[in-house]
Short mmCIF file of C-alpha atoms in Angstrom, two decimals:
data_model
loop_
_atom_site.label_atom_id
_atom_site.label_comp_id
_atom_site.label_asym_id
_atom_site.label_seq_id
_atom_site.Cartn_x
_atom_site.Cartn_y
_atom_site.Cartn_z
CA MET A 21 0.00 0.00 0.00
CA SER A 22 1.35 3.39 -0.91
CA GLU A 23 0.65 6.48 1.09
CA LYS A 24 -0.83 9.71 -0.15
CA PHE A 25 -0.60 13.00 1.65
CA VAL A 26 -2.92 15.97 1.25
CA SER A 27 -1.50 18.59 -1.10
CA PRO A 28 -2.38 22.29 -1.29
CA GLN A 29 -4.67 21.42 -4.20
CA ASP A 30 -6.85 19.41 -1.80
CA THR A 31 -7.98 22.60 -0.04
CA GLU A 32 -10.63 25.14 -0.88
CA ALA A 33 -10.65 28.87 -0.24
CA ALA A 34 -13.02 31.70 -1.14
CA ASP A 35 -11.93 35.24 -1.89
CA HIS A 36 -13.81 38.34 -0.86
CA LYS A 37 -14.33 41.25 -3.18
CA ASP A 38 -11.75 43.23 -1.25
CA GLY A 39 -9.15 40.59 -2.08
CA THR A 40 -8.89 38.98 1.36
CA ALA A 41 -9.27 35.23 1.74
CA THR A 42 -11.51 33.34 4.11
CA PRO A 43 -9.95 30.63 6.24
CA THR A 44 -9.29 27.49 4.26
CA THR A 45 -11.56 24.49 4.89
CA LEU A 46 -9.64 21.29 4.48
CA LYS A 47 -11.01 18.23 2.73
CA ALA A 48 -10.53 14.81 4.21
CA PRO A 49 -7.67 12.81 2.71
CA THR A 50 -8.68 10.15 0.23
CA VAL A 51 -6.11 7.58 1.44
CA ASN A 52 -5.01 6.91 4.99
CA VAL A 53 -1.42 7.42 6.03
CA ILE A 54 0.38 4.16 6.75
CA ASP A 55 1.03 3.56 10.44
CA LEU A 56 4.45 2.57 11.70
CA PHE A 57 3.03 0.00 14.12
CA GLU A 58 1.23 -3.23 13.38
CA ASP A 59 -2.21 -3.83 14.90
CA GLY A 60 -1.98 -4.85 18.54
CA ALA A 61 1.28 -3.05 19.25
CA VAL A 62 -0.57 -0.31 21.14
CA ASP A 63 -3.99 0.00 22.75
CA PRO A 64 -6.51 -0.48 19.90
CA VAL A 65 -8.77 2.40 20.98
CA TYR A 66 -5.82 4.77 21.19
CA GLN A 67 -4.45 3.51 17.86
CA ALA A 68 -7.76 4.09 16.09
CA LYS A 69 -8.02 7.62 17.46
CA ALA A 70 -4.37 8.34 16.70
CA ARG A 71 -5.02 7.48 13.05
CA VAL A 72 -7.79 10.07 12.96
CA LEU A 73 -5.43 12.61 14.54
CA ASN A 74 -2.74 11.80 11.96
CA ALA A 75 -5.20 12.43 9.14
CA ALA A 76 -6.30 15.72 10.73
CA ILE A 77 -2.72 16.90 11.28
CA GLN A 78 -1.90 15.94 7.69
CA GLN A 79 -4.91 17.97 6.53
CA ILE A 80 -3.66 21.02 8.41
CA GLY A 81 -0.26 20.48 6.81
CA MET A 82 3.12 22.06 7.46
CA GLY A 83 2.04 25.61 8.25
CA LYS A 84 3.17 28.60 10.26
CA TYR A 85 2.61 26.87 13.59
CA GLN A 86 4.79 23.90 12.65
CA TRP A 87 7.60 26.09 11.30
CA TRP A 88 7.57 28.14 14.49
CA LEU A 89 7.70 24.88 16.40
CA PHE A 90 10.69 23.80 14.29
CA ALA A 91 12.49 26.91 15.55
CA VAL A 92 11.55 26.80 19.24
CA SER A 93 12.03 23.03 19.48
CA GLY A 94 15.44 23.57 17.94
CA PHE A 95 16.33 25.66 20.99
CA GLY A 96 16.35 22.37 22.92
CA TRP A 97 18.86 20.83 20.49
CA PHE A 98 20.90 24.03 20.78
CA SER A 99 20.92 23.80 24.59
CA ASP A 100 21.74 20.08 24.55
CA SER A 101 24.75 20.87 22.38
CA VAL A 102 26.02 23.97 24.16
CA TRP A 103 25.98 22.94 27.81
CA PRO A 104 27.52 19.45 27.62
CA LEU A 105 30.21 20.91 25.33
CA LEU A 106 30.83 23.66 27.87
CA GLY A 107 32.50 21.26 30.27
CA GLY A 108 35.23 20.64 27.73
CA LEU A 109 35.50 24.26 26.63
CA ILE A 110 36.20 25.62 30.13
CA LEU A 111 38.15 22.62 31.43
CA SER A 112 41.71 23.90 30.93
CA PRO A 113 41.28 27.43 32.39
CA VAL A 114 39.14 26.14 35.28
CA VAL A 115 41.72 23.49 36.21
CA ASN A 116 44.38 26.22 36.03
CA GLU A 117 42.49 28.30 38.57
CA PHE A 118 40.96 25.75 40.95
CA HIS A 119 43.55 22.93 40.68
CA PHE A 120 41.35 19.82 40.65
CA ASN A 121 41.22 16.57 38.71
CA GLY A 122 39.58 17.59 35.40
CA PRO A 123 37.17 14.66 34.83
CA PHE A 124 35.27 15.54 38.03
CA LEU A 125 33.78 18.56 36.23
CA SER A 126 32.36 16.37 33.47
CA LEU A 127 31.15 13.89 36.10
CA ALA A 128 29.10 16.57 37.89
CA LEU A 129 27.48 17.75 34.66
CA ASN A 130 26.65 14.21 33.55
CA ILE A 131 25.04 13.35 36.88
CA GLY A 132 22.74 16.34 36.38
CA LEU A 133 21.99 15.28 32.80
CA PHE A 134 21.07 11.82 34.06
CA VAL A 135 18.62 13.19 36.65
CA GLY A 136 17.08 15.52 34.05
CA ALA A 137 16.59 12.75 31.50
CA VAL A 138 14.74 10.57 34.03
CA PHE A 139 12.65 13.35 35.58
CA TRP A 140 11.54 15.25 32.48
CA GLY A 141 11.35 12.27 30.13
CA LEU A 142 9.01 10.25 32.32
CA GLY A 143 7.28 13.33 33.66
CA CYS A 144 6.10 14.73 30.34
CA ASP A 145 3.97 11.59 29.82
CA ILE A 146 2.33 12.20 33.21
CA TRP A 147 1.69 15.93 33.50
CA GLY A 148 1.98 16.84 29.82
CA ARG A 149 4.50 18.46 27.52
CA ARG A 150 3.93 22.21 27.97
CA TRP A 151 5.47 22.85 31.37
CA SER A 152 8.40 20.54 30.74
CA PHE A 153 9.01 22.21 27.38
CA ASN A 154 9.32 25.64 28.99
CA LEU A 155 10.98 24.89 32.33
CA THR A 156 13.99 22.97 31.00
CA LEU A 157 15.48 25.98 29.21
CA PHE A 158 14.67 28.31 32.11
CA ILE A 159 16.57 26.14 34.61
CA ALA A 160 19.60 25.88 32.32
CA GLY A 161 19.71 29.63 31.70
CA VAL A 162 19.31 30.79 35.31
CA PHE A 163 21.86 28.40 36.77
CA GLY A 164 24.18 28.97 33.80
CA LEU A 165 24.33 32.64 34.74
CA ALA A 166 24.87 31.77 38.39
CA ALA A 167 27.70 29.37 37.56
CA GLY A 168 29.68 32.25 36.07
CA GLY A 169 30.14 33.67 39.56
CA SER A 170 31.45 30.44 41.12
CA PRO A 171 34.21 31.17 43.68
CA ASP A 172 35.50 27.59 43.83
CA PHE A 173 35.33 24.20 42.17
CA LEU A 174 32.64 22.75 44.46
CA THR A 175 30.24 25.60 43.69
CA LEU A 176 30.92 25.38 39.98
CA ALA A 177 30.45 21.61 39.88
CA SER A 178 27.19 21.85 41.88
CA LEU A 179 25.74 24.53 39.60
CA LEU A 180 26.77 22.62 36.47
CA ALA A 181 24.91 19.60 37.87
CA VAL A 182 21.74 21.69 38.25
CA ILE A 183 22.21 23.01 34.70
CA GLY A 184 22.37 19.37 33.64
CA VAL A 185 19.01 18.68 35.31
CA GLY A 186 17.43 21.25 32.99
CA VAL A 187 19.38 20.34 29.87
CA GLY A 188 18.81 16.61 30.38
CA GLY A 189 15.12 17.08 29.61
CA ASN A 190 15.53 19.05 26.40
CA LEU A 191 15.75 16.28 23.83
CA PRO A 192 13.32 13.81 25.45
CA VAL A 193 10.63 16.48 25.71
CA ASP A 194 11.31 18.62 22.64
CA SER A 195 11.47 15.73 20.17
CA ALA A 196 8.16 14.41 21.54
CA VAL A 197 6.56 17.84 21.22
CA PHE A 198 7.71 18.38 17.64
CA LEU A 199 6.68 14.92 16.45
CA ASP A 200 3.26 15.26 18.09
CA PHE A 201 2.38 18.25 15.90
CA VAL A 202 4.17 17.68 12.59
CA PRO A 203 2.35 15.91 9.70
CA GLY A 204 3.62 12.47 8.70
CA SER A 205 4.84 13.81 5.37
CA HIS A 206 7.32 16.04 7.21
CA GLN A 207 8.63 13.74 9.96
CA TYR A 208 12.04 13.86 8.30
CA LEU A 209 12.34 17.40 9.68
CA LEU A 210 12.96 15.83 13.08
CA THR A 211 16.30 14.69 11.66
CA ILE A 212 17.06 18.14 10.24
CA LEU A 213 16.39 19.64 13.67
CA SER A 214 19.93 18.50 14.47
CA ILE A 215 21.04 21.61 12.54
CA TRP A 216 20.40 23.40 15.84
CA TRP A 217 22.76 20.99 17.58
CA SER A 218 25.46 21.88 15.06
CA VAL A 219 24.73 25.59 15.42
CA GLY A 220 25.05 25.20 19.20
CA GLN A 221 28.51 23.70 18.81
CA LEU A 222 29.50 26.50 16.47
CA VAL A 223 28.13 29.33 18.62
CA ALA A 224 29.64 28.01 21.87
CA SER A 225 33.04 27.48 20.25
CA PHE A 226 32.92 30.84 18.47
CA ILE A 227 32.18 32.70 21.72
CA ALA A 228 34.76 30.69 23.66
CA TRP A 229 37.52 31.37 21.11
CA PRO A 230 38.15 35.10 21.88
CA LEU A 231 37.04 34.98 25.52
CA ILE A 232 39.22 32.11 26.70
CA ALA A 233 42.12 32.98 24.39
CA ASN A 234 42.29 36.59 25.63
CA PHE A 235 41.04 36.42 29.22
CA SER A 236 42.74 33.35 30.68
CA CYS A 237 45.88 32.65 32.62
CA ALA A 238 48.80 31.35 30.58
CA GLN A 239 48.70 27.59 30.15
CA GLY A 240 50.87 25.79 32.67
CA SER A 241 51.13 28.81 34.97
CA THR A 242 51.66 27.96 38.65
CA THR A 243 49.46 30.80 39.95
CA CYS A 244 46.15 31.88 38.41
CA SER A 245 43.94 34.50 40.04
CA ARG A 246 40.28 35.14 39.30
CA ALA A 247 41.02 38.57 37.84
CA ASP A 248 43.42 37.06 35.30
CA ASN A 249 41.11 34.17 34.39
CA MET A 250 37.70 35.68 33.64
CA GLY A 251 37.30 34.16 30.16
CA TRP A 252 35.42 31.03 31.23
CA ARG A 253 33.15 33.13 33.45
CA TYR A 254 32.34 35.48 30.57
CA LEU A 255 31.50 32.40 28.51
CA LEU A 256 29.05 31.16 31.14
CA PHE A 257 27.43 34.59 31.40
CA ALA A 258 27.06 34.77 27.62
CA LEU A 259 25.60 31.26 27.20
CA GLY A 260 23.36 31.61 30.27
CA GLY A 261 21.97 34.91 28.99
CA MET A 262 21.44 33.42 25.54
CA THR A 263 19.54 30.46 27.02
CA ILE A 264 17.29 32.81 29.02
CA LEU A 265 16.53 34.71 25.79
CA LEU A 266 15.57 31.48 24.01
CA TRP A 267 13.33 30.55 26.93
CA ALA A 268 11.62 33.95 26.77
CA ILE A 269 10.85 33.44 23.06
CA ARG A 270 9.30 30.08 23.88
CA PHE A 271 7.30 31.30 26.84
CA PHE A 272 6.13 34.76 25.82
CA ILE A 273 5.99 34.68 22.01
CA PHE A 274 5.10 31.18 20.84
CA PRO A 275 1.70 29.73 21.91
CA LEU A 276 2.53 26.10 22.63
CA TYR A 277 -0.61 23.99 22.99
CA GLU A 278 -0.75 20.68 24.80
CA SER A 279 -0.06 17.68 22.58
CA PRO A 280 -3.32 16.33 21.06
CA ARG A 281 -1.87 12.81 21.12
CA PHE A 282 -1.10 13.15 24.82
CA LEU A 283 -4.65 14.42 25.43
CA VAL A 284 -6.21 11.51 23.53
CA GLY A 285 -4.02 9.09 25.48
CA ARG A 286 -5.51 10.59 28.65
CA GLY A 287 -9.08 10.36 27.27
CA ARG A 288 -9.42 14.14 26.83
CA ASP A 289 -10.71 13.93 23.26
CA ALA A 290 -12.61 17.24 23.25
CA GLU A 291 -9.47 19.13 24.27
CA ALA A 292 -7.48 17.39 21.53
CA VAL A 293 -10.02 18.47 18.91
CA ASP A 294 -9.94 22.04 20.24
CA VAL A 295 -6.12 22.12 20.03
CA LEU A 296 -6.13 21.04 16.37
CA HIS A 297 -8.73 23.68 15.51
CA ARG A 298 -6.56 26.32 17.20
CA ILE A 299 -3.52 25.20 15.21
CA ALA A 300 -5.51 25.27 11.97
CA GLN A 301 -6.67 28.79 12.83
CA TYR A 302 -3.08 29.83 13.57
CA ASN A 303 -2.15 28.54 10.11
CA GLY A 304 -5.00 30.50 8.51
CA SER A 305 -7.25 27.50 7.89
CA THR A 306 -9.97 25.45 9.53
CA SER A 307 -10.08 21.73 10.18
CA SER A 308 -13.11 19.49 9.67
CA LEU A 309 -12.20 17.24 12.62
CA THR A 310 -14.99 16.81 15.17
CA LEU A 311 -15.32 15.08 18.51
CA LYS A 312 -17.67 12.58 16.87
CA ASP A 313 -14.84 11.53 14.52
CA LEU A 314 -12.69 10.49 17.48
CA GLU A 315 -15.58 8.85 19.28
CA ALA A 316 -16.54 6.90 16.17
CA ALA A 317 -12.96 5.71 15.73
CA GLY A 318 -12.91 4.43 19.29
CA MET A 319 -16.32 2.75 18.94
CA SER A 320 -15.20 0.99 15.76
CA VAL A 321 -12.73 -1.18 17.67
CA GLU A 322 -14.46 -1.46 21.03
CA GLY A 323 -17.01 -4.09 20.12
CA ALA A 324 -18.63 -5.97 22.96
CA ASP A 325 -15.66 -5.20 25.21
CA GLY A 326 -15.80 -1.49 24.49
CA GLU A 327 -16.63 -0.23 27.96
CA LYS A 328 -13.67 -2.06 29.46
CA ARG A 329 -11.24 -0.74 26.87
CA GLU A 330 -12.51 2.80 27.25
CA ARG A 331 -11.90 2.66 30.98
CA HIS A 332 -8.37 1.42 30.26
CA VAL A 333 -7.59 4.44 28.11
CA LEU A 334 -9.17 6.86 30.56
CA SER A 335 -7.41 5.34 33.59
CA ARG A 336 -4.23 7.29 33.07
CA SER A 337 -3.74 9.92 35.78
CA SER A 338 -1.15 12.36 37.03
CA VAL A 339 0.34 9.69 39.29
CA PHE A 340 3.36 7.81 37.99
CA THR A 341 2.72 4.17 37.16
CA MET A 342 4.63 1.60 35.15
CA ASP A 343 1.98 1.69 32.39
CA HIS A 344 4.07 3.95 30.15
CA VAL A 345 7.10 1.70 30.53
CA LYS A 346 5.04 -1.45 29.94
CA GLY A 347 3.58 0.13 26.80
CA LEU A 348 7.06 0.22 25.27
CA PHE A 349 7.37 -3.55 25.72
CA ALA A 350 3.78 -4.48 24.85
CA THR A 351 4.73 -6.89 22.04
CA ARG A 352 7.85 -8.91 21.30
CA LYS A 353 8.71 -6.68 18.32
CA LEU A 354 8.20 -3.44 20.25
CA ALA A 355 10.20 -4.81 23.20
CA TRP A 356 13.08 -5.76 20.88
CA SER A 357 13.00 -2.28 19.32
CA THR A 358 12.97 -0.50 22.67
CA SER A 359 15.76 -2.66 24.09
CA LEU A 360 18.00 -2.13 21.06
CA LEU A 361 17.46 1.63 21.15
CA ILE A 362 18.35 1.82 24.84
CA PHE A 363 21.50 -0.20 24.17
CA LEU A 364 22.40 1.97 21.15
CA TRP A 365 22.04 5.19 23.10
CA GLY A 366 24.08 3.76 25.95
CA ILE A 367 27.14 2.71 23.97
CA ILE A 368 27.10 5.81 21.76
CA GLY A 369 26.75 7.93 24.90
CA LEU A 370 29.79 6.28 26.43
CA ALA A 371 31.88 6.65 23.28
CA SER A 372 30.94 10.22 22.45
CA THR A 373 31.11 11.57 26.01
CA LEU A 374 34.51 9.99 26.55
CA TYR A 375 35.79 11.58 23.35
CA ASN A 376 33.92 14.90 23.13
CA SER A 377 34.31 15.91 26.77
CA PHE A 378 38.08 15.85 26.44
CA LEU A 379 38.45 16.84 22.79
CA PRO A 380 39.74 20.36 23.58
CA PHE A 381 42.24 18.83 26.01
CA LEU A 382 43.27 16.27 23.39
CA LEU A 383 43.74 18.95 20.75
CA ALA A 384 45.80 21.05 23.13
CA SER A 385 47.98 18.18 24.38
CA ARG A 386 48.57 16.86 20.87
CA GLY A 387 49.18 20.40 19.72
CA ALA A 388 51.86 20.71 22.38
CA GLN A 389 53.62 17.73 20.86
CA PHE A 390 53.43 19.45 17.48
CA GLY A 391 54.55 22.78 18.93
CA ASP A 392 51.13 24.46 18.70
CA SER A 393 49.05 24.31 21.89
CA SER A 394 47.88 27.90 22.42
CA TYR A 395 44.35 28.62 23.56
CA TYR A 396 43.87 30.63 20.38
CA THR A 397 44.65 27.69 18.09
CA THR A 398 42.76 25.16 20.22
CA TYR A 399 39.52 27.14 20.21
CA ARG A 400 39.94 28.22 16.60
CA ASN A 401 39.97 24.52 15.77
CA GLN A 402 36.80 24.04 17.81
CA VAL A 403 35.08 26.68 15.65
CA ILE A 404 36.22 24.91 12.50
CA LEU A 405 34.79 21.63 13.80
CA GLY A 406 31.52 23.42 14.55
CA VAL A 407 31.27 24.77 11.01
CA ILE A 408 31.97 21.35 9.50
CA GLY A 409 29.08 19.79 11.38
CA VAL A 410 26.37 22.12 10.02
CA PRO A 411 25.90 20.61 6.52
CA GLY A 412 25.68 17.14 8.05
CA ALA A 413 22.16 17.88 9.31
CA PHE A 414 20.87 18.60 5.79
CA LEU A 415 22.56 15.52 4.35
CA ALA A 416 20.99 13.43 7.11
CA GLY A 417 17.53 14.86 6.34
CA TRP A 418 17.95 13.89 2.69
CA ALA A 419 19.43 10.44 3.33
CA VAL A 420 16.72 9.21 5.73
CA GLU A 421 14.09 9.60 3.01
CA GLN A 422 15.99 7.60 0.38
CA PRO A 423 14.71 4.13 -0.57
CA TYR A 424 16.82 1.16 0.60
CA ILE A 425 18.67 3.47 3.03
CA GLY A 426 16.13 5.11 5.31
CA ARG A 427 16.79 5.82 8.96
CA LYS A 428 18.51 2.55 9.81
CA GLY A 429 20.87 2.61 6.82
CA THR A 430 21.82 6.25 7.37
CA LEU A 431 22.52 5.58 11.05
CA ALA A 432 24.63 2.51 10.29
CA ILE A 433 26.70 4.21 7.57
CA SER A 434 27.28 7.43 9.51
CA ALA A 435 28.22 5.55 12.71
CA GLY A 436 30.68 3.38 10.81
CA LEU A 437 32.35 6.38 9.19
CA THR A 438 32.44 8.23 12.50
CA GLY A 439 34.37 5.34 14.04
CA VAL A 440 36.71 5.15 11.06
CA PHE A 441 37.66 8.82 11.38
CA LEU A 442 38.27 8.40 15.11
CA PHE A 443 40.70 5.57 14.41
CA ALA A 444 42.32 7.61 11.63
CA SER A 445 42.97 10.51 14.01
CA THR A 446 45.56 8.38 15.83
CA THR A 447 47.75 8.48 12.69
CA ALA A 448 48.08 12.29 12.80
CA ARG A 449 51.66 13.51 12.85
CA SER A 450 50.86 17.24 12.76
CA SER A 451 48.30 19.56 14.31
CA ASN A 452 46.65 20.20 10.94
CA ALA A 453 46.40 16.48 10.20
CA LEU A 454 44.71 15.89 13.55
CA LEU A 455 42.29 18.72 12.80
CA GLY A 456 41.52 17.22 9.39
CA TRP A 457 40.61 13.83 10.82
CA ASN A 458 38.49 15.49 13.49
CA CYS A 459 36.63 17.41 10.78
CA GLY A 460 35.65 14.07 9.24
CA TYR A 461 34.53 12.88 12.66
CA ALA A 462 32.48 16.04 13.31
CA PHE A 463 30.70 15.82 9.94
CA HIS A 464 29.69 12.17 10.20
CA SER A 465 28.92 12.22 13.93
CA ASN A 466 26.43 15.05 13.40
CA ILE A 467 24.66 12.90 10.80
CA MET A 468 24.68 9.99 13.25
CA TYR A 469 23.23 12.05 16.07
CA GLY A 470 20.66 13.70 13.81
CA VAL A 471 19.28 10.31 12.80
CA LEU A 472 19.48 8.80 16.29
CA TYR A 473 17.66 11.76 17.86
CA ALA A 474 14.87 11.43 15.26
CA LEU A 475 14.60 7.65 14.96
CA SER A 476 14.01 7.04 18.65
CA PRO A 477 10.89 9.20 19.19
CA GLU A 478 9.51 8.06 15.83
CA VAL A 479 9.35 4.42 16.93
CA PHE A 480 7.75 5.12 20.32
CA PRO A 481 3.92 5.48 20.53
CA ALA A 482 3.06 9.10 21.34
CA LYS A 483 1.28 8.28 24.61
CA ASP A 484 4.52 6.68 25.85
CA ARG A 485 6.97 8.75 23.80
CA GLY A 486 8.28 10.90 26.62
CA THR A 487 8.97 7.80 28.71
CA GLY A 488 10.73 6.10 25.79
CA ASN A 489 12.81 9.19 25.13
CA GLY A 490 13.58 9.37 28.83
CA LEU A 491 14.76 5.75 28.94
CA THR A 492 17.08 6.15 25.96
CA ALA A 493 18.40 9.48 27.23
CA THR A 494 18.90 7.93 30.66
CA ALA A 495 20.99 5.18 29.09
CA THR A 496 23.28 7.64 27.35
CA ARG A 497 23.56 9.74 30.54
CA VAL A 498 24.42 6.70 32.69
CA PHE A 499 27.25 5.80 30.36
CA GLY A 500 28.10 9.48 30.17
CA ILE A 501 28.73 9.33 33.91
CA LEU A 502 31.01 6.34 33.40
CA ALA A 503 33.10 8.19 30.79
CA PRO A 504 34.77 10.69 33.16
CA VAL A 505 35.23 7.91 35.73
CA ILE A 506 37.13 5.96 33.07
CA ALA A 507 39.06 9.12 32.23
CA LEU A 508 40.14 9.47 35.85
CA TYR A 509 42.09 6.23 35.54
CA ALA A 510 43.09 6.43 31.87
CA ASN A 511 46.01 8.26 30.29
CA LEU A 512 44.30 10.81 28.03
CA GLU A 513 47.58 11.66 26.36
CA THR A 514 47.52 8.30 24.60
CA ALA A 515 45.22 7.14 21.81
CA VAL A 516 43.38 4.64 24.05
CA PRO A 517 40.19 6.75 24.48
CA VAL A 518 40.05 7.15 20.70
CA TYR A 519 40.33 3.41 20.07
CA VAL A 520 37.62 2.65 22.62
CA SER A 521 35.28 5.32 21.24
CA GLY A 522 35.82 4.27 17.64
CA ALA A 523 35.17 0.59 18.32
CA LEU A 524 32.00 1.33 20.28
CA ILE A 525 30.56 3.61 17.61
CA ILE A 526 31.28 1.16 14.76
CA GLY A 527 29.59 -1.55 16.83
CA ALA A 528 26.58 0.71 17.32
CA GLY A 529 26.29 1.14 13.56
CA LEU A 530 26.07 -2.62 13.08
CA ILE A 531 23.48 -2.94 15.84
CA ALA A 532 21.33 -0.25 14.16
CA LEU A 533 20.71 -2.65 11.26
CA LEU A 534 18.93 -5.02 13.67
CA LEU A 535 16.20 -2.49 14.56
CA PRO A 536 12.82 -3.97 13.57
CA TYR A 537 11.06 -0.72 12.62
CA GLU A 538 11.95 1.54 9.67
CA PRO A 539 9.95 4.79 9.98
CA ARG A 540 10.63 6.00 6.41
CA GLY A 541 7.32 6.55 4.61
CA LYS A 542 5.23 5.81 7.70
CA ALA A 543 3.49 8.01 10.24
CA SER A 544 4.22 7.74 13.94
CA ILE A 545 1.22 7.48 16.22
#
């Protein structure tokens, strides 16, 4: 069965004599969008209603509301890129000033990221998406500003941990929000959202370059006072202020409605219909969806056992239960998919955190061997790596829609090439050669992350999507905590971390081919 999406020609509009247009009334689609899940994988009443919602969202199309959502959801990718990277960007000057074992800074941040992934990921399936969507950025921004005034290592590490609590919820919540509102024909945009992750890398590195190069104590100096080492503090002030600005745009300018799929999962069908009508109005159109459409869809699968099933759907409350977790393992196929994704996120989280958290240190230490270890050159190279990653998001968005490749193929290929470039970096015999290999790594790893961040929420049912995103994010954060612990006992001036990271990422690429669901050409429910 092939799928057909509503085109602009499927709508009608009337013009007034003064040249203004009435709101567009959308016709029903002639062919249903193909679901990702087989019958029985999710609650049948919810599945039937979700299909009606998919058709209604497809009718509304990719309008102004969805494009605004693309931007404000991207702020979460931006934050998830900027703040974890920050630990590596400020590591050298902070160690110079506070004299502590460097990996402890990354450990504190990753503990916070772990707590945030669990709390916000599971929470947004209980109390909804809106508050989680707005609070995560606010927490990161406020405590980011506060961290700039840290008088000692303990204060800085504690504040970075709280920043992590906010940042840890960005991707689990924001990917669920975006996918809940975007039509099936445009789900590939979830992959392209990783452009914001690349932009975050670029912006953080670009700001760090002049600040740390010009306002830091000399590398290797025995004494380093606060007055001579303000660069990393200025960086925290700048990124904290920027995050607060992004939060303000989300909270005061963009009208985020509660997810209609979440509302239907909680039995609040009338509210879900109202939300879709508001979105259609925001886009300058009207939707034909009615409450009776959802009720009829539910009745069509209830049969003689309808009352019992309806109570099951309506039983969800604001109290945490294991229902959302159980829903991700409802069938053997769904359980296999969920387990593989958790494992994938875990090993990629270990590999990337181990490598990325200490990349600036690696560049500087290797640069010292090559006679070029200045802050200026180190952070200039970080900017170059940030620029290289940007086009990867667009290539990923194109590749995931190609036949015979799709999400799984793109993830496998990009992960394999990422590992290859990590291994190749150990052959560098000059600073420029090392930078070149790292450019290859940055390009392909951004493709890998773009696909991974999109594939996971796509293969989780919307009513359990936040929980699924939280479980996968928790896995990567747990292994992210292990990475600095490993670094505490490993010699980072050798190529061992690179070999470990490369092998893990190549292995993850092979595992991706075992995933049972391929979302290309199918609509998530």
